[in-house]
Amino acid sequence: MELTFQKPFDAHLHLRQGAVLSGYARRAAAFFESALVMPNTKPPILTADDLKRYRAAITTAVPNWRPLMSFQIHSHADIPALKAAGAVAGKYYPAGLTNADSSSCQTLADFDSVLAQMEEFGIVLSVHCEAPLYSEEVRHRVLDESLEMSVRFPNLKIVLEHISLEREVEAVRLAGENVAATLTAHHLTFTAADFIGSKLNPHLFCKPILQNEKHRGALRAAAVSGNPRFFFGSDSAPHLPEFKTGTAVSPGIYSMPVTLPLLACLFEEADSLTALESFVSVFGRRFYGIPETSEKITMIKKKLKVPFETDGVVPLCAGAELPWSVKESEEK
Ligand code: DOR
Ligand code: ZN
């Protein structure tokens, strides 16, 4: 069995920087015609110059590719300059969560004037959506304040990134047309039991952490539902092996090598293979206003033996065999 469709768009991708960037970028370009690149480099992408330099590094690695750029929101963000440099999204990292520089992270309400300008200039607000585990009180703060902003700024498009909870799925369904969410292949496929079952697997450690089957079920239903406000963002986030062992393990999953095969499995299981193209290639582009592409990708029902190492990183599903592959992906 084969499946040919518009080459996908990844609405949430980490490419890192320096020597490792080129391998990660080439891998992504084999499977995705375009991707929105996250700004949590070290130091983060804050200014128009940072953004231009980062895009140049990516296009040097893969000249014929279309990276879409984002910046990290901070109170002095120069929105007109960022827009002129080609920024598509501003990323909000809430205080104390994930691998971002937290110095500029407060609450969304602290960025009122920046959000107003983003609305005016047509820049999407991308929200790191994570409910902190340690505090019931602030558990849904990020979600609640994002929804509040979607009402205060009705022309500001908001993407809740890598949603992982049933409550978040429901919130997006009920929110206005300006609110959408990305779903990752790993949150759709795995649960906390896979991550911390009989033995802890550091290669399944990500933020937000994997949840139980009830939540995974809600995410899966959303992915295959055909609702255009749920679309794919891989959150592929490679970390070199030394950061995945020891007493301080970094969150992040290198899913890029297997992300499309995993999605094909999921959509096949749900008897919804025909909905896969919309989820990975159509809805994200439409929400971001990105042109379609005539490039195609072909998936084939042929076993993929996942190596234990790809691009110097342990990929998701290392050592496993998956029923779907991307045809001739290495030649693209
Ligand atoms: O698991 C994650 N890793 N979640 C994020 O939001 C950031 C990412 C990274 O940059 O490693
Ligand atoms: Zn991410």
mmCIF file of C-alpha atoms and ligand atoms in Angstrom:
data_model
loop_
_atom_site.group_PDB
_atom_site.id
_atom_site.type_symbol
_atom_site.label_atom_id
_atom_site.label_comp_id
_atom_site.label_asym_id
_atom_site.label_seq_id
_atom_site.Cartn_x
_atom_site.Cartn_y
_atom_site.Cartn_z
ATOM 1 C CA MET A 1 0.000 0.000 0.000
ATOM 2 C CA GLU A 2 1.226 3.509 -0.847
ATOM 3 C CA LEU A 3 0.004 6.959 0.056
ATOM 4 C CA THR A 4 1.086 10.054 -1.900
ATOM 5 C CA PHE A 5 0.202 13.545 -0.703
ATOM 6 C CA GLN A 6 1.365 17.165 -0.445
ATOM 7 C CA LYS A 7 4.762 17.301 1.248
ATOM 8 C CA PRO A 8 4.081 18.152 4.915
ATOM 9 C CA PHE A 9 4.550 21.309 6.973
ATOM 10 C CA ASP A 10 5.959 20.962 10.495
ATOM 11 C CA ALA A 11 4.466 23.714 12.635
ATOM 12 C CA HIS A 12 6.935 23.262 15.536
ATOM 13 C CA LEU A 13 10.548 22.188 15.093
ATOM 14 C CA HIS A 14 13.815 22.554 17.042
ATOM 15 C CA LEU A 15 16.933 22.698 14.859
ATOM 16 C CA ARG A 16 19.531 23.805 17.445
ATOM 17 C CA GLN A 17 22.662 25.630 16.287
ATOM 18 C CA GLY A 18 26.351 25.168 15.485
ATOM 19 C CA ALA A 19 27.831 21.950 14.092
ATOM 20 C CA VAL A 20 24.743 19.792 14.741
ATOM 21 C CA LEU A 21 22.300 22.076 12.930
ATOM 22 C CA SER A 22 23.009 20.906 9.422
ATOM 23 C CA GLY A 23 22.270 17.214 10.071
ATOM 24 C CA TYR A 24 19.008 18.008 11.864
ATOM 25 C CA ALA A 25 17.916 20.480 9.181
ATOM 26 C CA ARG A 26 18.661 18.078 6.324
ATOM 27 C CA ARG A 27 16.751 15.304 8.041
ATOM 28 C CA ALA A 28 13.723 17.600 8.487
ATOM 29 C CA ALA A 29 13.913 18.811 4.875
ATOM 30 C CA ALA A 30 13.746 15.216 3.625
ATOM 31 C CA PHE A 31 10.256 14.844 5.087
ATOM 32 C CA PHE A 32 8.861 18.395 5.330
ATOM 33 C CA GLU A 33 8.709 21.033 2.622
ATOM 34 C CA SER A 34 8.632 23.704 5.299
ATOM 35 C CA ALA A 35 8.761 24.079 9.072
ATOM 36 C CA LEU A 36 8.334 26.694 11.761
ATOM 37 C CA VAL A 37 11.654 26.788 13.599
ATOM 38 C CA MET A 38 11.589 27.409 17.359
ATOM 39 C CA PRO A 39 13.698 30.235 18.834
ATOM 40 C CA ASN A 40 15.037 28.608 22.038
ATOM 41 C CA THR A 41 18.642 28.593 20.899
ATOM 42 C CA LYS A 42 21.388 29.666 23.315
ATOM 43 C CA PRO A 43 21.139 32.643 23.438
ATOM 44 C CA PRO A 44 17.527 32.769 22.209
ATOM 45 C CA ILE A 45 16.318 34.508 19.037
ATOM 46 C CA LEU A 46 15.140 37.894 20.304
ATOM 47 C CA THR A 47 15.861 40.460 17.586
ATOM 48 C CA ALA A 48 15.474 40.842 13.821
ATOM 49 C CA ASP A 49 19.246 40.417 13.443
ATOM 50 C CA ASP A 50 19.241 37.199 15.519
ATOM 51 C CA LEU A 51 16.442 35.889 13.331
ATOM 52 C CA LYS A 52 18.177 36.739 10.052
ATOM 53 C CA ARG A 53 21.439 35.152 11.216
ATOM 54 C CA TYR A 54 19.663 31.976 12.327
ATOM 55 C CA ARG A 55 17.751 31.698 9.038
ATOM 56 C CA ALA A 56 21.002 32.181 7.110
ATOM 57 C CA ALA A 57 22.638 29.343 9.074
ATOM 58 C CA ILE A 58 19.690 27.059 8.267
ATOM 59 C CA THR A 59 19.547 27.906 4.577
ATOM 60 C CA THR A 60 23.309 27.449 4.306
ATOM 61 C CA ALA A 61 22.786 23.897 5.573
ATOM 62 C CA VAL A 62 19.792 23.236 3.274
ATOM 63 C CA PRO A 63 19.727 25.820 0.461
ATOM 64 C CA ASN A 64 16.451 24.827 -1.191
ATOM 65 C CA TRP A 65 14.377 24.632 1.936
ATOM 66 C CA ARG A 66 11.763 26.950 3.431
ATOM 67 C CA PRO A 67 12.347 27.551 7.161
ATOM 68 C CA LEU A 68 9.799 29.862 8.762
ATOM 69 C CA MET A 69 11.209 31.842 11.623
ATOM 70 C CA SER A 70 10.021 32.707 15.119
ATOM 71 C CA PHE A 71 11.381 34.797 17.977
ATOM 72 C CA GLN A 72 11.057 34.606 21.732
ATOM 73 C CA ILE A 73 8.642 37.209 23.087
ATOM 74 C CA HIS A 74 10.101 39.784 25.482
ATOM 75 C CA SER A 75 8.952 43.197 26.564
ATOM 76 C CA HIS A 76 11.294 45.092 24.222
ATOM 77 C CA ALA A 77 10.535 43.032 21.103
ATOM 78 C CA ASP A 78 10.704 45.299 18.033
ATOM 79 C CA ILE A 79 7.689 43.875 16.209
ATOM 80 C CA PRO A 80 7.899 45.998 13.008
ATOM 81 C CA ALA A 81 11.588 45.052 12.582
ATOM 82 C CA LEU A 82 10.888 41.371 13.322
ATOM 83 C CA LYS A 83 8.032 41.385 10.816
ATOM 84 C CA ALA A 84 10.263 43.010 8.193
ATOM 85 C CA ALA A 85 12.876 40.307 8.834
ATOM 86 C CA GLY A 86 10.233 37.672 8.065
ATOM 87 C CA ALA A 87 9.090 36.568 11.541
ATOM 88 C CA VAL A 88 5.987 34.414 11.340
ATOM 89 C CA ALA A 89 5.470 33.706 15.051
ATOM 90 C CA GLY A 90 6.439 34.999 18.487
ATOM 91 C CA LYS A 91 6.938 32.272 21.064
ATOM 92 C CA TYR A 92 5.848 32.682 24.652
ATOM 93 C CA TYR A 93 7.656 30.541 27.206
ATOM 94 C CA PRO A 94 5.955 30.765 30.615
ATOM 95 C CA ALA A 95 8.136 31.240 33.665
ATOM 96 C CA GLY A 96 9.980 28.221 34.946
ATOM 97 C CA LEU A 97 8.994 25.730 32.259
ATOM 98 C CA THR A 98 11.051 23.839 29.650
ATOM 99 C CA ASN A 99 14.465 24.475 28.036
ATOM 100 C CA ALA A 100 14.108 28.172 27.370
ATOM 101 C CA ASP A 101 15.984 31.074 28.866
ATOM 102 C CA SER A 102 13.573 32.046 31.629
ATOM 103 C CA SER A 103 14.904 35.552 32.220
ATOM 104 C CA SER A 104 12.298 37.114 29.942
ATOM 105 C CA CYS A 105 9.448 34.846 31.026
ATOM 106 C CA GLN A 106 6.647 36.256 33.084
ATOM 107 C CA THR A 107 2.958 35.909 32.310
ATOM 108 C CA LEU A 108 1.225 36.736 29.034
ATOM 109 C CA ALA A 109 -0.423 39.793 30.556
ATOM 110 C CA ASP A 110 3.050 41.360 30.939
ATOM 111 C CA PHE A 111 3.327 41.524 27.150
ATOM 112 C CA ASP A 112 0.103 43.386 26.378
ATOM 113 C CA SER A 113 1.626 46.020 24.099
ATOM 114 C CA VAL A 114 3.758 43.428 22.279
ATOM 115 C CA LEU A 115 0.670 41.269 21.695
ATOM 116 C CA ALA A 116 -1.266 44.264 20.384
ATOM 117 C CA GLN A 117 1.511 44.918 17.856
ATOM 118 C CA MET A 118 1.685 41.247 16.892
ATOM 119 C CA GLU A 119 -2.055 41.381 16.215
ATOM 120 C CA GLU A 120 -1.582 44.492 14.084
ATOM 121 C CA PHE A 121 1.339 43.037 12.097
ATOM 122 C CA GLY A 122 -0.189 39.583 11.628
ATOM 123 C CA ILE A 123 2.357 37.641 13.695
ATOM 124 C CA VAL A 124 1.067 34.447 15.315
ATOM 125 C CA LEU A 125 1.357 33.985 19.089
ATOM 126 C CA SER A 126 2.846 30.561 19.742
ATOM 127 C CA VAL A 127 2.339 29.445 23.349
ATOM 128 C CA HIS A 128 4.434 26.814 25.079
ATOM 129 C CA CYS A 129 1.475 24.972 26.549
ATOM 130 C CA GLU A 130 2.444 23.068 29.631
ATOM 131 C CA ALA A 131 0.629 22.524 32.912
ATOM 132 C CA PRO A 132 3.281 22.466 35.650
ATOM 133 C CA LEU A 133 3.212 19.278 37.693
ATOM 134 C CA TYR A 134 4.308 20.835 40.946
ATOM 135 C CA SER A 135 1.468 23.249 41.524
ATOM 136 C CA GLU A 136 -2.233 22.543 41.264
ATOM 137 C CA GLU A 137 -2.866 26.257 41.648
ATOM 138 C CA VAL A 138 -1.045 27.291 38.487
ATOM 139 C CA ARG A 139 -1.815 24.067 36.658
ATOM 140 C CA HIS A 140 -3.971 25.622 33.987
ATOM 141 C CA ARG A 141 -2.679 29.186 34.077
ATOM 142 C CA VAL A 142 -1.063 29.062 30.647
ATOM 143 C CA LEU A 143 -4.216 27.738 29.043
ATOM 144 C CA ASP A 144 -6.512 30.178 30.826
ATOM 145 C CA GLU A 145 -4.433 33.246 30.044
ATOM 146 C CA SER A 146 -4.085 32.221 26.380
ATOM 147 C CA LEU A 147 -7.852 31.955 26.065
ATOM 148 C CA GLU A 148 -8.256 35.325 27.733
ATOM 149 C CA MET A 149 -5.856 36.863 25.187
ATOM 150 C CA SER A 150 -7.756 35.256 22.308
ATOM 151 C CA VAL A 151 -10.815 37.258 23.362
ATOM 152 C CA ARG A 152 -8.952 40.496 24.127
ATOM 153 C CA PHE A 153 -7.112 40.330 20.784
ATOM 154 C CA PRO A 154 -9.626 38.741 18.404
ATOM 155 C CA ASN A 155 -7.375 39.180 15.349
ATOM 156 C CA LEU A 156 -4.338 37.665 17.049
ATOM 157 C CA LYS A 157 -3.865 34.080 15.942
ATOM 158 C CA ILE A 158 -2.815 31.840 18.820
ATOM 159 C CA VAL A 159 -1.326 28.348 18.623
ATOM 160 C CA LEU A 160 -1.247 26.257 21.802
ATOM 161 C CA GLU A 161 1.831 24.128 21.248
ATOM 162 C CA HIS A 162 2.131 20.416 21.861
ATOM 163 C CA ILE A 163 -1.084 20.082 23.811
ATOM 164 C CA SER A 164 -1.190 16.994 26.012
ATOM 165 C CA LEU A 165 -4.382 17.152 28.104
ATOM 166 C CA GLU A 166 -8.034 16.421 27.385
ATOM 167 C CA ARG A 167 -8.916 19.782 28.911
ATOM 168 C CA GLU A 168 -6.698 21.553 26.359
ATOM 169 C CA VAL A 169 -8.347 19.700 23.462
ATOM 170 C CA GLU A 170 -11.760 20.769 24.744
ATOM 171 C CA ALA A 171 -10.617 24.364 25.206
ATOM 172 C CA VAL A 172 -9.405 24.615 21.601
ATOM 173 C CA ARG A 173 -12.633 23.110 20.306
ATOM 174 C CA LEU A 174 -14.669 25.686 22.187
ATOM 175 C CA ALA A 175 -12.386 28.671 21.548
ATOM 176 C CA GLY A 176 -12.714 31.194 18.728
ATOM 177 C CA GLU A 177 -11.443 30.667 15.186
ATOM 178 C CA ASN A 178 -8.212 32.441 16.133
ATOM 179 C CA VAL A 179 -7.110 29.585 18.436
ATOM 180 C CA ALA A 180 -5.471 26.380 17.200
ATOM 181 C CA ALA A 181 -3.193 23.687 18.620
ATOM 182 C CA THR A 182 -0.295 21.548 17.499
ATOM 183 C CA LEU A 183 -0.137 17.849 18.309
ATOM 184 C CA THR A 184 3.075 15.805 18.328
ATOM 185 C CA ALA A 185 3.487 12.218 17.165
ATOM 186 C CA HIS A 186 4.945 11.249 20.553
ATOM 187 C CA HIS A 187 2.042 12.586 22.620
ATOM 188 C CA LEU A 188 -0.339 10.834 20.211
ATOM 189 C CA THR A 189 1.535 7.528 20.439
ATOM 190 C CA PHE A 190 2.957 7.100 23.937
ATOM 191 C CA THR A 191 1.810 7.431 27.548
ATOM 192 C CA ALA A 192 3.502 7.935 30.904
ATOM 193 C CA ALA A 193 3.560 4.146 31.257
ATOM 194 C CA ASP A 194 5.928 3.907 28.267
ATOM 195 C CA PHE A 195 8.123 6.615 29.769
ATOM 196 C CA ILE A 196 8.217 5.463 33.411
ATOM 197 C CA GLY A 197 6.819 1.944 33.220
ATOM 198 C CA SER A 198 9.001 -0.935 34.344
ATOM 199 C CA LYS A 199 12.140 1.039 33.461
ATOM 200 C CA LEU A 200 12.498 4.773 32.862
ATOM 201 C CA ASN A 201 13.265 5.672 29.247
ATOM 202 C CA PRO A 202 15.064 9.042 29.076
ATOM 203 C CA HIS A 203 14.418 9.170 25.321
ATOM 204 C CA LEU A 204 10.712 9.526 26.093
ATOM 205 C CA PHE A 205 11.317 12.403 28.505
ATOM 206 C CA CYS A 206 9.813 15.566 27.055
ATOM 207 C CA LYS A 207 7.923 18.664 28.149
ATOM 208 C CA PRO A 208 5.035 18.538 28.601
ATOM 209 C CA ILE A 209 5.484 15.026 29.919
ATOM 210 C CA LEU A 210 3.535 12.137 28.448
ATOM 211 C CA GLN A 211 0.126 11.622 30.041
ATOM 212 C CA ASN A 212 -2.235 8.684 30.604
ATOM 213 C CA GLU A 213 -4.488 6.916 28.111
ATOM 214 C CA LYS A 214 -7.491 9.124 28.765
ATOM 215 C CA HIS A 215 -5.545 12.176 27.600
ATOM 216 C CA ARG A 216 -3.876 10.356 24.708
ATOM 217 C CA GLY A 217 -7.326 9.225 23.566
ATOM 218 C CA ALA A 218 -8.577 12.812 23.501
ATOM 219 C CA LEU A 219 -5.517 13.920 21.480
ATOM 220 C CA ARG A 220 -5.979 11.078 18.984
ATOM 221 C CA ALA A 221 -9.639 11.903 18.506
ATOM 222 C CA ALA A 222 -8.719 15.534 17.827
ATOM 223 C CA ALA A 223 -5.979 14.590 15.323
ATOM 224 C CA VAL A 224 -8.237 12.453 13.144
ATOM 225 C CA SER A 225 -11.333 14.623 13.613
ATOM 226 C CA GLY A 226 -10.804 16.806 10.542
ATOM 227 C CA ASN A 227 -11.110 19.933 12.702
ATOM 228 C CA PRO A 228 -8.695 22.366 10.950
ATOM 229 C CA ARG A 229 -7.635 23.926 14.236
ATOM 230 C CA PHE A 230 -5.708 20.770 15.218
ATOM 231 C CA PHE A 231 -2.588 20.210 13.136
ATOM 232 C CA PHE A 232 0.828 18.654 13.270
ATOM 233 C CA GLY A 233 3.896 20.115 14.962
ATOM 234 C CA SER A 234 6.622 17.536 15.602
ATOM 235 C CA ASP A 235 8.387 19.275 18.509
ATOM 236 C CA SER A 236 11.325 17.164 17.372
ATOM 237 C CA ALA A 237 13.948 18.244 19.912
ATOM 238 C CA PRO A 238 17.294 16.427 19.647
ATOM 239 C CA HIS A 239 19.737 16.265 22.552
ATOM 240 C CA LEU A 240 23.185 14.691 22.276
ATOM 241 C CA PRO A 241 23.576 11.440 24.277
ATOM 242 C CA GLU A 242 25.542 13.111 27.095
ATOM 243 C CA PHE A 243 22.480 15.256 27.902
ATOM 244 C CA LYS A 244 20.226 12.212 28.048
ATOM 245 C CA THR A 245 22.088 10.369 30.816
ATOM 246 C CA GLY A 246 23.177 11.047 34.392
ATOM 247 C CA THR A 247 21.467 13.126 37.038
ATOM 248 C CA ALA A 248 20.291 16.024 34.879
ATOM 249 C CA VAL A 249 18.510 14.686 31.801
ATOM 250 C CA SER A 250 17.224 17.259 29.282
ATOM 251 C CA PRO A 251 13.616 17.068 28.080
ATOM 252 C CA GLY A 252 13.218 16.562 24.335
ATOM 253 C CA ILE A 253 12.591 13.748 21.871
ATOM 254 C CA TYR A 254 14.289 13.356 18.492
ATOM 255 C CA SER A 255 11.170 12.259 16.671
ATOM 256 C CA MET A 256 11.963 13.591 13.185
ATOM 257 C CA PRO A 257 13.305 10.296 11.757
ATOM 258 C CA VAL A 258 10.070 8.431 12.626
ATOM 259 C CA THR A 259 7.389 11.032 12.966
ATOM 260 C CA LEU A 260 5.579 10.435 9.643
ATOM 261 C CA PRO A 261 5.668 6.609 9.959
ATOM 262 C CA LEU A 262 4.212 6.908 13.475
ATOM 263 C CA LEU A 263 1.411 9.151 12.255
ATOM 264 C CA ALA A 264 0.608 6.758 9.398
ATOM 265 C CA CYS A 265 0.263 3.942 11.979
ATOM 266 C CA LEU A 266 -2.044 6.035 14.133
ATOM 267 C CA PHE A 267 -4.270 7.209 11.301
ATOM 268 C CA GLU A 268 -4.447 3.670 9.907
ATOM 269 C CA GLU A 269 -5.424 2.317 13.333
ATOM 270 C CA ALA A 270 -8.203 4.911 13.485
ATOM 271 C CA ASP A 271 -9.305 3.929 9.981
ATOM 272 C CA SER A 272 -8.631 7.542 8.954
ATOM 273 C CA LEU A 273 -5.674 7.386 6.551
ATOM 274 C CA THR A 274 -7.483 9.782 4.242
ATOM 275 C CA ALA A 275 -7.385 12.444 7.002
ATOM 276 C CA LEU A 276 -3.586 12.292 7.333
ATOM 277 C CA GLU A 277 -2.827 14.792 4.555
ATOM 278 C CA SER A 278 -5.049 17.472 6.067
ATOM 279 C CA PHE A 279 -3.428 17.015 9.468
ATOM 280 C CA VAL A 280 0.210 17.156 8.307
ATOM 281 C CA SER A 281 0.043 19.209 5.125
ATOM 282 C CA VAL A 282 -3.070 21.388 4.891
ATOM 283 C CA PHE A 283 -4.426 22.694 8.204
ATOM 284 C CA GLY A 284 -1.152 24.103 9.577
ATOM 285 C CA ARG A 285 -0.340 25.921 6.338
ATOM 286 C CA ARG A 286 -3.857 27.318 6.206
ATOM 287 C CA PHE A 287 -3.783 28.632 9.788
ATOM 288 C CA TYR A 288 -0.390 30.297 9.223
ATOM 289 C CA GLY A 289 -1.372 31.543 5.752
ATOM 290 C CA ILE A 290 1.514 29.693 4.088
ATOM 291 C CA PRO A 291 1.187 28.766 0.418
ATOM 292 C CA GLU A 292 0.644 25.140 -0.517
ATOM 293 C CA THR A 293 3.407 23.263 -2.321
ATOM 294 C CA SER A 294 3.321 21.071 -5.404
ATOM 295 C CA GLU A 295 6.021 18.855 -3.851
ATOM 296 C CA LYS A 296 4.792 15.410 -2.842
ATOM 297 C CA ILE A 297 5.756 12.723 -0.398
ATOM 298 C CA THR A 298 4.993 9.010 -0.650
ATOM 299 C CA MET A 299 4.500 6.770 2.344
ATOM 300 C CA ILE A 300 4.658 3.045 1.886
ATOM 301 C CA LYS A 301 3.511 0.107 4.019
ATOM 302 C CA LYS A 302 7.014 -1.274 4.278
ATOM 303 C CA LYS A 303 8.890 -2.052 7.489
ATOM 304 C CA LEU A 304 11.193 0.625 8.850
ATOM 305 C CA LYS A 305 13.942 -0.640 11.144
ATOM 306 C CA VAL A 306 14.784 2.338 13.334
ATOM 307 C CA PRO A 307 18.529 2.601 14.082
ATOM 308 C CA PHE A 308 19.897 3.128 17.592
ATOM 309 C CA GLU A 309 21.541 6.329 16.471
ATOM 310 C CA THR A 310 20.651 8.940 13.850
ATOM 311 C CA ASP A 311 22.518 12.245 13.369
ATOM 312 C CA GLY A 312 24.483 11.504 16.554
ATOM 313 C CA VAL A 313 21.275 11.262 18.623
ATOM 314 C CA VAL A 314 19.145 8.383 19.911
ATOM 315 C CA PRO A 315 15.948 8.752 17.885
ATOM 316 C CA LEU A 316 12.435 8.012 19.050
ATOM 317 C CA CYS A 317 11.615 4.284 18.692
ATOM 318 C CA ALA A 318 15.343 3.384 18.494
ATOM 319 C CA GLY A 319 15.712 -0.313 17.739
ATOM 320 C CA ALA A 320 12.022 -0.802 16.949
ATOM 321 C CA GLU A 321 10.396 -1.836 13.694
ATOM 322 C CA LEU A 322 7.548 0.306 12.341
ATOM 323 C CA PRO A 323 5.105 -0.848 9.654
ATOM 324 C CA TRP A 324 5.253 2.371 7.583
ATOM 325 C CA SER A 325 8.183 4.144 5.893
ATOM 326 C CA VAL A 326 8.686 7.243 3.783
ATOM 327 C CA LYS A 327 9.574 6.170 0.262
ATOM 328 C CA GLU A 328 12.995 7.278 -1.015
ATOM 329 C CA SER A 329 13.205 9.869 1.755
ATOM 330 C CA GLU A 330 17.009 9.843 1.750
ATOM 331 C CA GLU A 331 17.133 10.934 -1.904
ATOM 332 C CA LYS A 332 15.129 14.116 -1.398
HETATM 333 O O1 DOR B 1 10.687 18.405 25.509
HETATM 334 C C1 DOR B 1 10.901 19.522 25.079
HETATM 335 N N1 DOR B 1 12.088 19.863 24.550
HETATM 336 N N2 DOR B 1 9.932 20.458 25.159
HETATM 337 C C2 DOR B 1 10.164 21.726 24.810
HETATM 338 O O2 DOR B 1 9.254 22.498 24.857
HETATM 339 C C3 DOR B 1 11.503 22.184 24.431
HETATM 340 C C4 DOR B 1 12.267 21.087 23.851
HETATM 341 C C5 DOR B 1 13.734 21.397 23.654
HETATM 342 O O3 DOR B 1 14.051 22.477 23.186
HETATM 343 O O4 DOR B 1 14.549 20.525 23.954
HETATM 344 ZN ZN ZN B 2 9.201 22.688 21.366
#
